[in-house]
Coordinates of C-alpha atoms in Angstrom, one line a residue:
X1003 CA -41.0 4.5 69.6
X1004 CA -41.5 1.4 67.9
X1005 CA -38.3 1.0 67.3
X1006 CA -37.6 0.7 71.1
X1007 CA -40.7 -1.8 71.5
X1008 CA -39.5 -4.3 68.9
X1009 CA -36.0 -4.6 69.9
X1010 CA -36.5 -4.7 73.3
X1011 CA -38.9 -7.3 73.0
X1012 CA -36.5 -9.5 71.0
X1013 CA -33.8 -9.2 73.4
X1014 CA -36.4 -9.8 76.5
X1015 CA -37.7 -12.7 74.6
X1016 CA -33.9 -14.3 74.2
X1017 CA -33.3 -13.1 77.3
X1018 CA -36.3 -14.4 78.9
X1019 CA -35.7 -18.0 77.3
X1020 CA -32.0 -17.8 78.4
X1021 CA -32.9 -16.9 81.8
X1022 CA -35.6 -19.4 82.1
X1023 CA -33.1 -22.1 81.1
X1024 CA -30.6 -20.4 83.4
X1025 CA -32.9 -20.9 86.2
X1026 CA -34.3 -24.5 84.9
X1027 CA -31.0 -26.5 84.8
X1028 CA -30.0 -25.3 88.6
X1029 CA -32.9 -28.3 89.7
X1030 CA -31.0 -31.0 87.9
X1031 CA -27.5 -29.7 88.9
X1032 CA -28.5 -29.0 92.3
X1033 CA -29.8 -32.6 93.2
X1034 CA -26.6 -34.0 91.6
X1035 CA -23.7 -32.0 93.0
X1036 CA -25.9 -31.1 96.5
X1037 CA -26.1 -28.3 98.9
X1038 CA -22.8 -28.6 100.3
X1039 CA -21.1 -28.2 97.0
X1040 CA -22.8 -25.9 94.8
X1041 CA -21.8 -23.1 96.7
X1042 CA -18.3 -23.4 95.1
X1043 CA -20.5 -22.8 91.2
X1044 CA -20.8 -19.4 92.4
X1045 CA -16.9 -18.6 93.8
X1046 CA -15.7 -19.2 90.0
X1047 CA -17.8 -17.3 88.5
X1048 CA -18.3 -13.8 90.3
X1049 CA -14.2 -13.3 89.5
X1050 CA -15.1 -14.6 86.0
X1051 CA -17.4 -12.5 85.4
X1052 CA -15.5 -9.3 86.7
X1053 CA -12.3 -10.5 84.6
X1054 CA -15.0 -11.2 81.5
X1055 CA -16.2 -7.4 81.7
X1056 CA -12.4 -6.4 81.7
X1057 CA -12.2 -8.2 78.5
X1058 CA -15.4 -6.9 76.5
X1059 CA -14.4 -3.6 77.8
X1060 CA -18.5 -2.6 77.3
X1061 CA -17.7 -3.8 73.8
X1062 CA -21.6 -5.1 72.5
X1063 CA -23.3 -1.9 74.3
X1064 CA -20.1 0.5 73.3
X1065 CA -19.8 -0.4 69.7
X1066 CA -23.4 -0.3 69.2
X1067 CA -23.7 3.3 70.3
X1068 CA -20.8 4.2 67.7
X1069 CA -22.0 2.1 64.8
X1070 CA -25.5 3.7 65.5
X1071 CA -23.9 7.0 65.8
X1072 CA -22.1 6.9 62.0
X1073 CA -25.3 5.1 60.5
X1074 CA -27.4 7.7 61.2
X1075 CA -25.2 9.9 59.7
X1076 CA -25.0 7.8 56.9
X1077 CA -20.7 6.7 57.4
X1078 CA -21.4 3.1 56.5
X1079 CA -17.9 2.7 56.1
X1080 CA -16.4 3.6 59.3
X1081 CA -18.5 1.0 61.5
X1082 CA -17.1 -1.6 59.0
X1083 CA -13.9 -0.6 59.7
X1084 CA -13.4 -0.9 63.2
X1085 CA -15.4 -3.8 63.2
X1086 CA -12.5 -5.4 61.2
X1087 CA -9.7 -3.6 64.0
X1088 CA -11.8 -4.7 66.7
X1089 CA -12.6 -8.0 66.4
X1090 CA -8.9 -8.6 66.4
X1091 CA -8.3 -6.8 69.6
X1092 CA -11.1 -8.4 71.1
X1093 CA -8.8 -11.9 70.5
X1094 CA -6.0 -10.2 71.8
X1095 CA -7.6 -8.7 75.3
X1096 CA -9.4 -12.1 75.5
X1097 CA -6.5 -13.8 75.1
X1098 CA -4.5 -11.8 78.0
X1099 CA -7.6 -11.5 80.1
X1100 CA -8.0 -15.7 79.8
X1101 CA -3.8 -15.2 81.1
X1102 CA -4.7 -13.0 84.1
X1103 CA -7.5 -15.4 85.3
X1104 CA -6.0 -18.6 85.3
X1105 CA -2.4 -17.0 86.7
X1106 CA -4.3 -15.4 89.5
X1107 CA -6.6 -18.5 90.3
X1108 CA -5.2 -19.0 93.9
X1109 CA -5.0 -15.8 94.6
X1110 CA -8.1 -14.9 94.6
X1111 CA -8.9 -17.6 96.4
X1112 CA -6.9 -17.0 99.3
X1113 CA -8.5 -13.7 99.5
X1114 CA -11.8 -15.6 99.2
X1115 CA -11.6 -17.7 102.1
X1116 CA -9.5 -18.4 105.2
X1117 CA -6.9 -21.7 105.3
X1118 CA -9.1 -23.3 107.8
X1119 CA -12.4 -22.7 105.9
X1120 CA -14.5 -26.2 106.2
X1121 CA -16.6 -26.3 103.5
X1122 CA -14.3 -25.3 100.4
X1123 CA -10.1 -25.5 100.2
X1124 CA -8.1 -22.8 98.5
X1125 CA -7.3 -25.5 96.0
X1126 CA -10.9 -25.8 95.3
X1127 CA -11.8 -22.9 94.4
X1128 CA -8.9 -21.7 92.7
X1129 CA -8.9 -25.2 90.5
X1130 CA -12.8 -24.1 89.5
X1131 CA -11.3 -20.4 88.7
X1132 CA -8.9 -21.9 86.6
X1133 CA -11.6 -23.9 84.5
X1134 CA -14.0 -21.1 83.8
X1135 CA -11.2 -18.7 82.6
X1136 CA -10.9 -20.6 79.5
X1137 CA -14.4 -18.8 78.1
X1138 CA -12.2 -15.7 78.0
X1139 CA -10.7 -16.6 74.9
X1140 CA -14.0 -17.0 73.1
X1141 CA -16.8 -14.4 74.4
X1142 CA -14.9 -11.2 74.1
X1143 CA -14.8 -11.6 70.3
X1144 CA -18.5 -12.7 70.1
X1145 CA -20.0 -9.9 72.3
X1146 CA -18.1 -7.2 69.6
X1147 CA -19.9 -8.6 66.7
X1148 CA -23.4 -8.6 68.5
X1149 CA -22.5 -4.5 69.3
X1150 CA -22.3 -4.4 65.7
X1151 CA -25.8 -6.1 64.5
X1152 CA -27.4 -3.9 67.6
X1153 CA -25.5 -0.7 66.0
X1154 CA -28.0 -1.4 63.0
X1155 CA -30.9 -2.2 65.2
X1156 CA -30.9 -5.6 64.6
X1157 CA -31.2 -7.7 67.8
X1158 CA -32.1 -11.2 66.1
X1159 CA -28.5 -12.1 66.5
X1160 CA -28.1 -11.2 69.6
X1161 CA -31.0 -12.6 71.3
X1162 CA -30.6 -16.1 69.7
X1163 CA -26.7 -16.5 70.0
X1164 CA -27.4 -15.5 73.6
X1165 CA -30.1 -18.7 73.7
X1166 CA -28.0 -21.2 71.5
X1167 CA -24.9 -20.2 74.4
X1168 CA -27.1 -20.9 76.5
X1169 CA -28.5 -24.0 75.5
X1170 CA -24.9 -25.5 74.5
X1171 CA -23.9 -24.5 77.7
X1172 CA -26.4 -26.1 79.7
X1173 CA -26.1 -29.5 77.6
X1174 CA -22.2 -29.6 78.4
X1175 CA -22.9 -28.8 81.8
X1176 CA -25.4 -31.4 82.8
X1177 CA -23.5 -33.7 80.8
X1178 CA -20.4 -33.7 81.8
X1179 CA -21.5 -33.3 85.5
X1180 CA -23.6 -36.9 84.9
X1181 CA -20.4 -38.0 83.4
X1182 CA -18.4 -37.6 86.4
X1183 CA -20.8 -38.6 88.9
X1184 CA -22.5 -41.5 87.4
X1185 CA -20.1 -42.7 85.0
X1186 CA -16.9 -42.6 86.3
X1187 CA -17.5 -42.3 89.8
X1188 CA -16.4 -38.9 90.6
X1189 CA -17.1 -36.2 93.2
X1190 CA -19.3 -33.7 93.3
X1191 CA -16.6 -30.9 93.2
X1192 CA -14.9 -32.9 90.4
X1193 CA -18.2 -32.5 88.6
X1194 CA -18.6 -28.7 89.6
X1195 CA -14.7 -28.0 87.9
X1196 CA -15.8 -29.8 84.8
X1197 CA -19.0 -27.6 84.6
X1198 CA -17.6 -23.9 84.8
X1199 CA -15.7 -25.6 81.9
X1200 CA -19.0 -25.1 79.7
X1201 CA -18.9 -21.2 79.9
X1202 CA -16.1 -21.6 76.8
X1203 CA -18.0 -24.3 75.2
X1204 CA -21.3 -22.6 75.2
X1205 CA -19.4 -19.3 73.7
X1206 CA -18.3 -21.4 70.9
X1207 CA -22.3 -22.4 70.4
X1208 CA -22.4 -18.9 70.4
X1209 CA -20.3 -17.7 67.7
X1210 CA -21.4 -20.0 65.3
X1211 CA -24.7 -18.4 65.7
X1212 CA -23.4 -14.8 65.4
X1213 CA -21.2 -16.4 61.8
X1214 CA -25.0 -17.3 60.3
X1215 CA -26.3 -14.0 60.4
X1216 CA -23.3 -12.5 59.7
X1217 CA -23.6 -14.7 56.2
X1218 CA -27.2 -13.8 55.8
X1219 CA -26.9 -10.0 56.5
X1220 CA -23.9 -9.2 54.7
X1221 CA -25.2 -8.7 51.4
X1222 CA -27.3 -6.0 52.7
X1223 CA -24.6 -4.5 54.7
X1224 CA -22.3 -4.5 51.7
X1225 CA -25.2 -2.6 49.6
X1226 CA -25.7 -0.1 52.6
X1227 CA -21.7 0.4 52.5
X1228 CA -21.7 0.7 48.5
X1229 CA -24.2 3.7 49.5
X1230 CA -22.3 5.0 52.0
X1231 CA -22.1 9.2 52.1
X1232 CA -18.0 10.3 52.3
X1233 CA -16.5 8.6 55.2
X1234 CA -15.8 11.1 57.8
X1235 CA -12.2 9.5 57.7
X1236 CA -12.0 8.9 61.3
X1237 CA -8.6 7.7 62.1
X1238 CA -8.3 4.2 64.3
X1239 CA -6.5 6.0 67.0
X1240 CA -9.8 8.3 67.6
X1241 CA -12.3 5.5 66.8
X1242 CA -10.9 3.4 69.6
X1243 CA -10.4 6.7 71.9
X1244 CA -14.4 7.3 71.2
X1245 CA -15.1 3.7 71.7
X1246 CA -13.2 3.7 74.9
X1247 CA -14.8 7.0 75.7
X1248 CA -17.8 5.1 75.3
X1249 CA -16.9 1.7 76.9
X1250 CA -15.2 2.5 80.1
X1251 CA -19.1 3.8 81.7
X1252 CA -20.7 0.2 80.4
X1253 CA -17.9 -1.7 81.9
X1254 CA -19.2 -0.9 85.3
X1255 CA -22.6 -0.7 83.9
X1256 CA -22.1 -4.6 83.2
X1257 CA -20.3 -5.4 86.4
X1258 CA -22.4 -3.7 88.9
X1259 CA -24.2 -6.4 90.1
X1260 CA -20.7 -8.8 89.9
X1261 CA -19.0 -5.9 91.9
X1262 CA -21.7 -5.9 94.8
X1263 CA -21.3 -9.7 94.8
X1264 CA -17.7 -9.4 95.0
X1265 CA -17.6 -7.6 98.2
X1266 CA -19.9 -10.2 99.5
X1267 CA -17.6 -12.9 98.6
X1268 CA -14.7 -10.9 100.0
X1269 CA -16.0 -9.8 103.8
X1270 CA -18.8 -12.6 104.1
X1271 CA -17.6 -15.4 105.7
X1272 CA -14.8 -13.5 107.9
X1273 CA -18.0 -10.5 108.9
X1274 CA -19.6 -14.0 109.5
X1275 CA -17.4 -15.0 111.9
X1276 CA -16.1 -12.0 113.7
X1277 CA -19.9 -11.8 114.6
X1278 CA -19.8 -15.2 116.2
X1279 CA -22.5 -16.1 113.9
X1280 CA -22.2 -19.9 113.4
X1281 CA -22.8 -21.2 109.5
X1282 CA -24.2 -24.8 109.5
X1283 CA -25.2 -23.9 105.3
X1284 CA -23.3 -22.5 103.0
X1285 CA -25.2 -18.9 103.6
X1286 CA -23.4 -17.0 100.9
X1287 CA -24.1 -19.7 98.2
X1288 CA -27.8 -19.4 99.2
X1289 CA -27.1 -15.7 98.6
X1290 CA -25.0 -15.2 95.7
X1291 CA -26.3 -18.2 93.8
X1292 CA -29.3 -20.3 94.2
X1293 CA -31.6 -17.0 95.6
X1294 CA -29.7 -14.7 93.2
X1295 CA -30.7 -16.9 90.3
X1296 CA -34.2 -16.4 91.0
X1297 CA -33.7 -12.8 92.2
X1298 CA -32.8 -12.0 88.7
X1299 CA -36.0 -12.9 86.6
X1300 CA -37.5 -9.8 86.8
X1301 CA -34.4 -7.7 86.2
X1302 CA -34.3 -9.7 82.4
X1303 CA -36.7 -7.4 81.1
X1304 CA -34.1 -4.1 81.7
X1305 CA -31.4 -5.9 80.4
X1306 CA -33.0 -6.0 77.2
X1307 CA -34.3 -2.2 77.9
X1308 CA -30.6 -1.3 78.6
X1309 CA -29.1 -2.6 75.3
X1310 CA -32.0 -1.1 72.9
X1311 CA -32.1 1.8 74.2
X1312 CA -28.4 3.3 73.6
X1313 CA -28.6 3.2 70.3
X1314 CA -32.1 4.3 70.3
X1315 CA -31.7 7.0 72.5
X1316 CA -28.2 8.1 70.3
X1317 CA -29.8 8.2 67.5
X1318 CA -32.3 10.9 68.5
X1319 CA -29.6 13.1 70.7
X1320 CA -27.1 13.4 67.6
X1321 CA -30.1 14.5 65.6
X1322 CA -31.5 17.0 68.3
X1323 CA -34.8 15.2 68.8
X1324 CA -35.0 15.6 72.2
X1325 CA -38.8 15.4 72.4
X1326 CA -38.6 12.3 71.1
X1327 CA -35.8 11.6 73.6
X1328 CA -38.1 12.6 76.4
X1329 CA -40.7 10.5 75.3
X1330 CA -38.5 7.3 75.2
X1331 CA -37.4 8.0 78.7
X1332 CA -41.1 8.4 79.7
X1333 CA -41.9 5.0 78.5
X1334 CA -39.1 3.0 79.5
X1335 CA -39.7 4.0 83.2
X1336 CA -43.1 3.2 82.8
X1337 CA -42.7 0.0 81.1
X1338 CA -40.0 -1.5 83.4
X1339 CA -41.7 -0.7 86.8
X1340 CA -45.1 -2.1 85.4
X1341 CA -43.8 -5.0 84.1
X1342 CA -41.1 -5.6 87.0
X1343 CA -43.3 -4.9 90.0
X1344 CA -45.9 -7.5 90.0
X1345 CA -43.3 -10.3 89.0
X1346 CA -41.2 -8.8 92.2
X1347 CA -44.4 -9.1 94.7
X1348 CA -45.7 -12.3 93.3
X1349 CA -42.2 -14.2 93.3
X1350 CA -42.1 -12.8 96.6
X1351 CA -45.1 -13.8 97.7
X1352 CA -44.4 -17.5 96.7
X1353 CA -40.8 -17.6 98.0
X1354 CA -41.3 -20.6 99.6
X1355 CA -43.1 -22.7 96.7
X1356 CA -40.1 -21.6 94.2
X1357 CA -37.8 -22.2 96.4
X1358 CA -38.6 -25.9 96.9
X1359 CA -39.6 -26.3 93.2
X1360 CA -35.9 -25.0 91.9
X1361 CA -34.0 -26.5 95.0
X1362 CA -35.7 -27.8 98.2
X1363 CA -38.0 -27.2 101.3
X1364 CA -35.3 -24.8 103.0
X1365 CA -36.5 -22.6 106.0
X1366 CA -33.6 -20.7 105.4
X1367 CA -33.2 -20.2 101.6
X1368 CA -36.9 -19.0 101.2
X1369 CA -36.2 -16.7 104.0
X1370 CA -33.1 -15.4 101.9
X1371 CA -34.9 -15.7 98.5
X1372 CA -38.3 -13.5 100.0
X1373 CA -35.7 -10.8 102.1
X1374 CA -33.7 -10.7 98.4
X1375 CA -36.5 -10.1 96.0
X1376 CA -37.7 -7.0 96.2
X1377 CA -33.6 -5.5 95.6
X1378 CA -34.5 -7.1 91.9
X1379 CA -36.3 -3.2 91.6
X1380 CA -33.3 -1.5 92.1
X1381 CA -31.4 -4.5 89.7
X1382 CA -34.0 -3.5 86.9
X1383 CA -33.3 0.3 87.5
X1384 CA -29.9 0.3 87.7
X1385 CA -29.3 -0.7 84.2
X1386 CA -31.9 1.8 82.6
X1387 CA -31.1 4.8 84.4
X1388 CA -27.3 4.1 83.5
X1389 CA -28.1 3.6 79.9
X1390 CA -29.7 6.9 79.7
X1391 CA -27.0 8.3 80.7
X1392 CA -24.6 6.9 78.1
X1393 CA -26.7 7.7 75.5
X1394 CA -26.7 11.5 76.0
X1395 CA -23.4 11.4 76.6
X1396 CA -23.0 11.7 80.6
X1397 CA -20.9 8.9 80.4
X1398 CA -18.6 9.5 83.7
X1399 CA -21.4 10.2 85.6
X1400 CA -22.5 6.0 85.4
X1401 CA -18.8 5.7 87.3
X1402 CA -18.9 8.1 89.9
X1403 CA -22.5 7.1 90.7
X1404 CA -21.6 3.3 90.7
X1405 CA -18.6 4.0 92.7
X1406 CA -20.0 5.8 95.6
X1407 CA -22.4 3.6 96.0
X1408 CA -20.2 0.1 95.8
X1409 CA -18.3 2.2 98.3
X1410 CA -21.4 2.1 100.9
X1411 CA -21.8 -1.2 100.3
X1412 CA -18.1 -2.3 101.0
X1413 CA -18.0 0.3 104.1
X1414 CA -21.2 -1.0 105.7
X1415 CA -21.1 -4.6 104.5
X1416 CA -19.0 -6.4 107.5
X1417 CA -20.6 -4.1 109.9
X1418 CA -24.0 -5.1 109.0
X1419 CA -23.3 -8.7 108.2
X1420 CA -21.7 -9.6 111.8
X1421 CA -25.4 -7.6 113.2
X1422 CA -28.1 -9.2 110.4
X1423 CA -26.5 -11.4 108.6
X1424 CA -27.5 -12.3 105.2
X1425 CA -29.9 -9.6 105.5
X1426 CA -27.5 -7.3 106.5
X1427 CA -25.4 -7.9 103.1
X1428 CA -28.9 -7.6 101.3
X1429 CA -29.7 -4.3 103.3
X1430 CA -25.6 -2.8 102.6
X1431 CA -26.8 -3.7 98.4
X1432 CA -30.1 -1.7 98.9
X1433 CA -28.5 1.3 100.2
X1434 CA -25.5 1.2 97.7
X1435 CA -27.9 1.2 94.7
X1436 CA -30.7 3.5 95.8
X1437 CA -27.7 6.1 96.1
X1438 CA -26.5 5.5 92.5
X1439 CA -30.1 5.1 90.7
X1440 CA -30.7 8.6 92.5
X1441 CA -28.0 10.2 92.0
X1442 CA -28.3 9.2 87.9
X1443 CA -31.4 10.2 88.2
X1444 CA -30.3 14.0 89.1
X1445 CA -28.0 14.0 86.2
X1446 CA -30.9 13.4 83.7
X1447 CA -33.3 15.4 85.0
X1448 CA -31.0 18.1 85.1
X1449 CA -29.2 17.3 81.5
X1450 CA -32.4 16.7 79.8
X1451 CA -34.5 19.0 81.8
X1452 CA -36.9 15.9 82.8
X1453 CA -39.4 16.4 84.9
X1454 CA -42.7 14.6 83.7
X1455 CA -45.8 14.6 85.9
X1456 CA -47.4 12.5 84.0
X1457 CA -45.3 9.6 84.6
X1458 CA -45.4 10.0 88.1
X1459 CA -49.3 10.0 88.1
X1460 CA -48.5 6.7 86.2
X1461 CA -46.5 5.1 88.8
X1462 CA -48.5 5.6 91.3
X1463 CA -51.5 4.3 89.3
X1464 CA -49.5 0.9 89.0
X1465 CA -48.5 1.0 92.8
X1466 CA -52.5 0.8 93.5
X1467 CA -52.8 -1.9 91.1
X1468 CA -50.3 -3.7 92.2
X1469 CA -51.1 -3.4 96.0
X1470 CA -54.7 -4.7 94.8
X1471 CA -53.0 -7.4 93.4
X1472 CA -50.6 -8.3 96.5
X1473 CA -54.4 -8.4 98.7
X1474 CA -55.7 -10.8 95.9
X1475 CA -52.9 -13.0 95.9
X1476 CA -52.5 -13.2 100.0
X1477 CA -56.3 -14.3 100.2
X1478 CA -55.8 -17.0 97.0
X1479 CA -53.0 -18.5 99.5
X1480 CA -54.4 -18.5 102.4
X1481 CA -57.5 -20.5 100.9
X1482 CA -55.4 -22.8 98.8
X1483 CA -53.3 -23.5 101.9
X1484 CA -56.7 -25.8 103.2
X1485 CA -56.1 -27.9 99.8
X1486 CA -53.1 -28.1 98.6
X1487 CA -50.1 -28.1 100.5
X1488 CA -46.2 -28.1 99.9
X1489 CA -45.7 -32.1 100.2
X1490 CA -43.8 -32.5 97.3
X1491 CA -42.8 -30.3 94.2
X1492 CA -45.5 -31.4 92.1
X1493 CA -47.8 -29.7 94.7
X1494 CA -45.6 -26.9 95.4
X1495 CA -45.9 -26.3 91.3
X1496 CA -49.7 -26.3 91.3
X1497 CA -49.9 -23.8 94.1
X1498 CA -47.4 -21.6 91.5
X1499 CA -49.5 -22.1 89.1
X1500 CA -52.8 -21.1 90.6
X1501 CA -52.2 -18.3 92.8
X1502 CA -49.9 -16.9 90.2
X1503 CA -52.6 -17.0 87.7
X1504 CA -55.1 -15.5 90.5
X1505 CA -52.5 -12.4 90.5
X1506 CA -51.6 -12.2 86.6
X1507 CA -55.4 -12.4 86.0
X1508 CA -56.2 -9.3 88.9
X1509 CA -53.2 -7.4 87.4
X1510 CA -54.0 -8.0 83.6
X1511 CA -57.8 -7.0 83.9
X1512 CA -57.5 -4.3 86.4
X1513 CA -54.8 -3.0 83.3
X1514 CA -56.6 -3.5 81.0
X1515 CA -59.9 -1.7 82.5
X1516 CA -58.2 1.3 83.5
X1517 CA -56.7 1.4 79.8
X1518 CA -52.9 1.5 81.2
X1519 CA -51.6 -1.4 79.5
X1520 CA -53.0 -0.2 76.2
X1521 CA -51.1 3.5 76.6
X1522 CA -48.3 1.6 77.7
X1523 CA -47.8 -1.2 75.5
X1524 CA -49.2 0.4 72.3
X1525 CA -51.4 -0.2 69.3
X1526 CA -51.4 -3.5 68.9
X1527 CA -52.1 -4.2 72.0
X1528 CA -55.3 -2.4 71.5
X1529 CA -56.4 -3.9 68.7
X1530 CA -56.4 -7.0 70.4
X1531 CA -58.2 -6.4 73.7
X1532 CA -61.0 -4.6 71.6
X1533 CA -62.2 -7.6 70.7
X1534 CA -62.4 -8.7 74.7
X1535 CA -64.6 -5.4 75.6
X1536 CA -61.4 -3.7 77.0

């Protein structure tokens, strides 16, 4: 169980860093490029990201689980050797995928929006598509190599390769966007096509990082392979039929959330405007981007669940430990609902203050941002349910599930959009995933025969907590609101600051009193708040 603790905490803490920069260089880039424009960020980068899946073909997440799977065996040799096969396809599909993108740039955007659209042209957004599809070249080779560190448990790499990207990323970005702007006089959409640019540079970042630890960890490896029991001689034909075995599931594991934006982007504006709804912001920007940004804080922590817990979870199925199997699943649901929950009702809570800290005082976009939250849940359960799955082997089970519910959200999408609006495309999202995470959900508790009552005592414990929390928090704000108000950011940052402390300190002690974060978060934990009394 430990196991499952450390790496998931290295990849949350890369992730969280990541995300947090993510989140961060949105202020900057939004004041420079405006409201008007950075809606057109977001039309790039929902088809790259579909295209980018295409191209990892579930590659880090895939290859872990079959590295994982040999090791534990103790067939060092045939992880090396489709690590050596597959890095090279992983130039090739990259390569072609990189092709498809840029030759289909317009398109897609014709599909996107309608010839008299007023706030973006086709040529826009298709000259943005074509920008971003350069990073196709470079990340589908990168994300094989992290499956193969993760296939040996080791998520150093990945976690700080995923920061450096990050951080290379962001520097280009800003950069280049000053550049334009400031320097040589450019628009702001000038400025936005120059920035989807840094998705490849910030890969490159990337790699380099990946090519340090590869240097530093190879010795080892090489003495592991020297060690190796008799390969199990496993032909390259059938490694890359198991790997694709494998990959197809975490393909649309890793483009569920790009998928359900991608029916947004394709019925939005026309479900907009067949319901005579008038848009005097870009509404889907606000919805796919600047809320969504924000929206997907709270899911970081099940990312990093998600991509420790294949391997984890494979190991202990090929060896037939399926009580330790049950007890990793009893944790992880435990973990991510009472870590995910109070970050979901607080961020909530102070829609308003983060959304004029990270962007401006917007009536509208805090509205968005506060309706959009609480779908970060179902974002955070998505992934963990689905990697369950993969790692007992019900692999076609994460597509059927996905797909039925993508299907509800396309079917009831325009309909609900032309009545609600935005909240109509959040309310066709919550339906669409509450019908896949139950439906995975079935499929475990009936392959694993699951039923813990235990854990359902738990959750409701952390419901109460959390609703005690939520009371705490509303009377925090409604007493700070005779102090300190929402003037300017500075202010709306101290009112962050406070009443989320007034919450993390309500939800941390009633935790800790009721010893849950202790039987949740382990040992060490324990040893620690001994020393407080707890």
């Amino acid at each position: 169980m430990s196991s499952l603790i450390k790496g998931t905490a290295i990849l949350t803490l890369g992730l969280f860093l990541s995300k947090v920069l993510g989140v961060i260089y949105i202020i900057p880039f939004y004041s420079m490029v405006g409201e008007d424009n950075i809606g057109l960020y977001q039309y790039a980068y929902i088809p790259y990201n579909l295209m980018l899946a295409l191209a990892i073909s579930g590659a880090p997440i895939a290859f872990s689980k079959f590295t994982a799977k040999y090791n534990s065996l103790g067939d060092y040799e045939t992880g090396r050797r489709l690590l050596r096969s597959g890095l090279l396809t992983m130039m090739v599909t990259g390569f072609v995928s990189f092709l498809a993108l840029y030759l289909l740039a317009e398109p897609l955007a014709r599909i996107t929006i309608s010839e008299d659209e007023v706030i973006y042209s086709v040529g826009d957004i298709a000259d943005a598509i074509r920008w971003v599809s350069f990073a196709l070249i470079v990340v589908p080779f990168m994300s094989l190599w992290r499956g193969f560190f993760q296939g040996y448990n080791y998520m150093m790499p990945t976690a700080v390769s995923q920061l450096i990207e990050q951080i290379v990323r962001i520097i280009f970005l800003l950069g280049g966007a000053f550049a334009v702007i400031y320097l040589f006089d450019g628009t702001p959409k000038t400025a936005i096509q120059f920035a989807v640019l840094s998705a490849a540079v910030g890969a490159l970042g990337g790699l380099i990082t990946l090519y340090y630890f590869w240097r530093k960890k190879k010795p080892e490896y090489n003495q592991l392979l020297a060690t190796s029991v008799e390969s199990y001689d496993v032909r390259l034909r059938d490694m890359y039929r198991e790997i694709l075995l494998y990959a197809v599931p975490v393909i649309f594991l890793g483009i569920a959330n790009p998928l359900f934006q991608f029916v947004d982007l394709m019925t939005f504006n026309r479900a907009m405007a067949a319901g005579n709804n008038i848009m005097e912001t870009d509404l889907l920007g606000i919805l796919n981007l600047t809320a969504h940004k924000l929206v997907m804080i709270p899911v970081m922590l099940a990312t990093g669940f998600s991509m420790a817990l294949i391997p984890l979870i494979t190991k202990h199925f090929t060896r037939n430990e399926h009580l330790q199997v049950t007890k990793t699943l009893d944790q992880s649901f435990q973990l991510i609902l009472f870590l995910t929950l109070p970050a979901v009702i607080g961020m909530t809570m102070l829609s308003d203050e983060l959304y004029h800290v990270f962007y401006e005082v917007s009536e509208t976009g805090s509205e968005i941002l506060a309706h959009y939250l609480p779908v970060a849940i179902l974002f955070a359960a998505f992934p963990v349910t689905a990697s369950i799955l993969q790692g007992i082997n019900k692999q076609k089970w994460i597509v059927i599930n996905l797909l039925i519910g993508l299907g509800l959200k396309a079917l009831l999408n325009t309909p609900l959009i032309m009545w609600f609006e935005t909240d109509g495309a959040i309310a066709a999202t919550i339906i669409g995933y509450v019908v896949a995470i139950t439906m995975n959900m079935i499929i475990i508790s009936r392959a694993m025969n699951y039923r813990s009552k235990m854990v359902f005592r738990r959750i409701l414990l952390i419901l109460i907590l959390n609703a005690i929390m939520a009371f705490a928090v509303y009377f925090a704000m409604n007493g700070l609101d005779y102090i300190i108000g929402m003037d300017n950011k500075f202010l709306s940052i101290i009112r962050i600051v406070l009443i989320g402390g007034v919450g993390a300190a309500v939800y941390g002690y009633l935790s800790l009193k009721t010893g849950l974060a202790q039987k949740l978060l382990g040992a060490k934990i324990t040893r620690f708040t001994k020393r407080f009394g707890f």
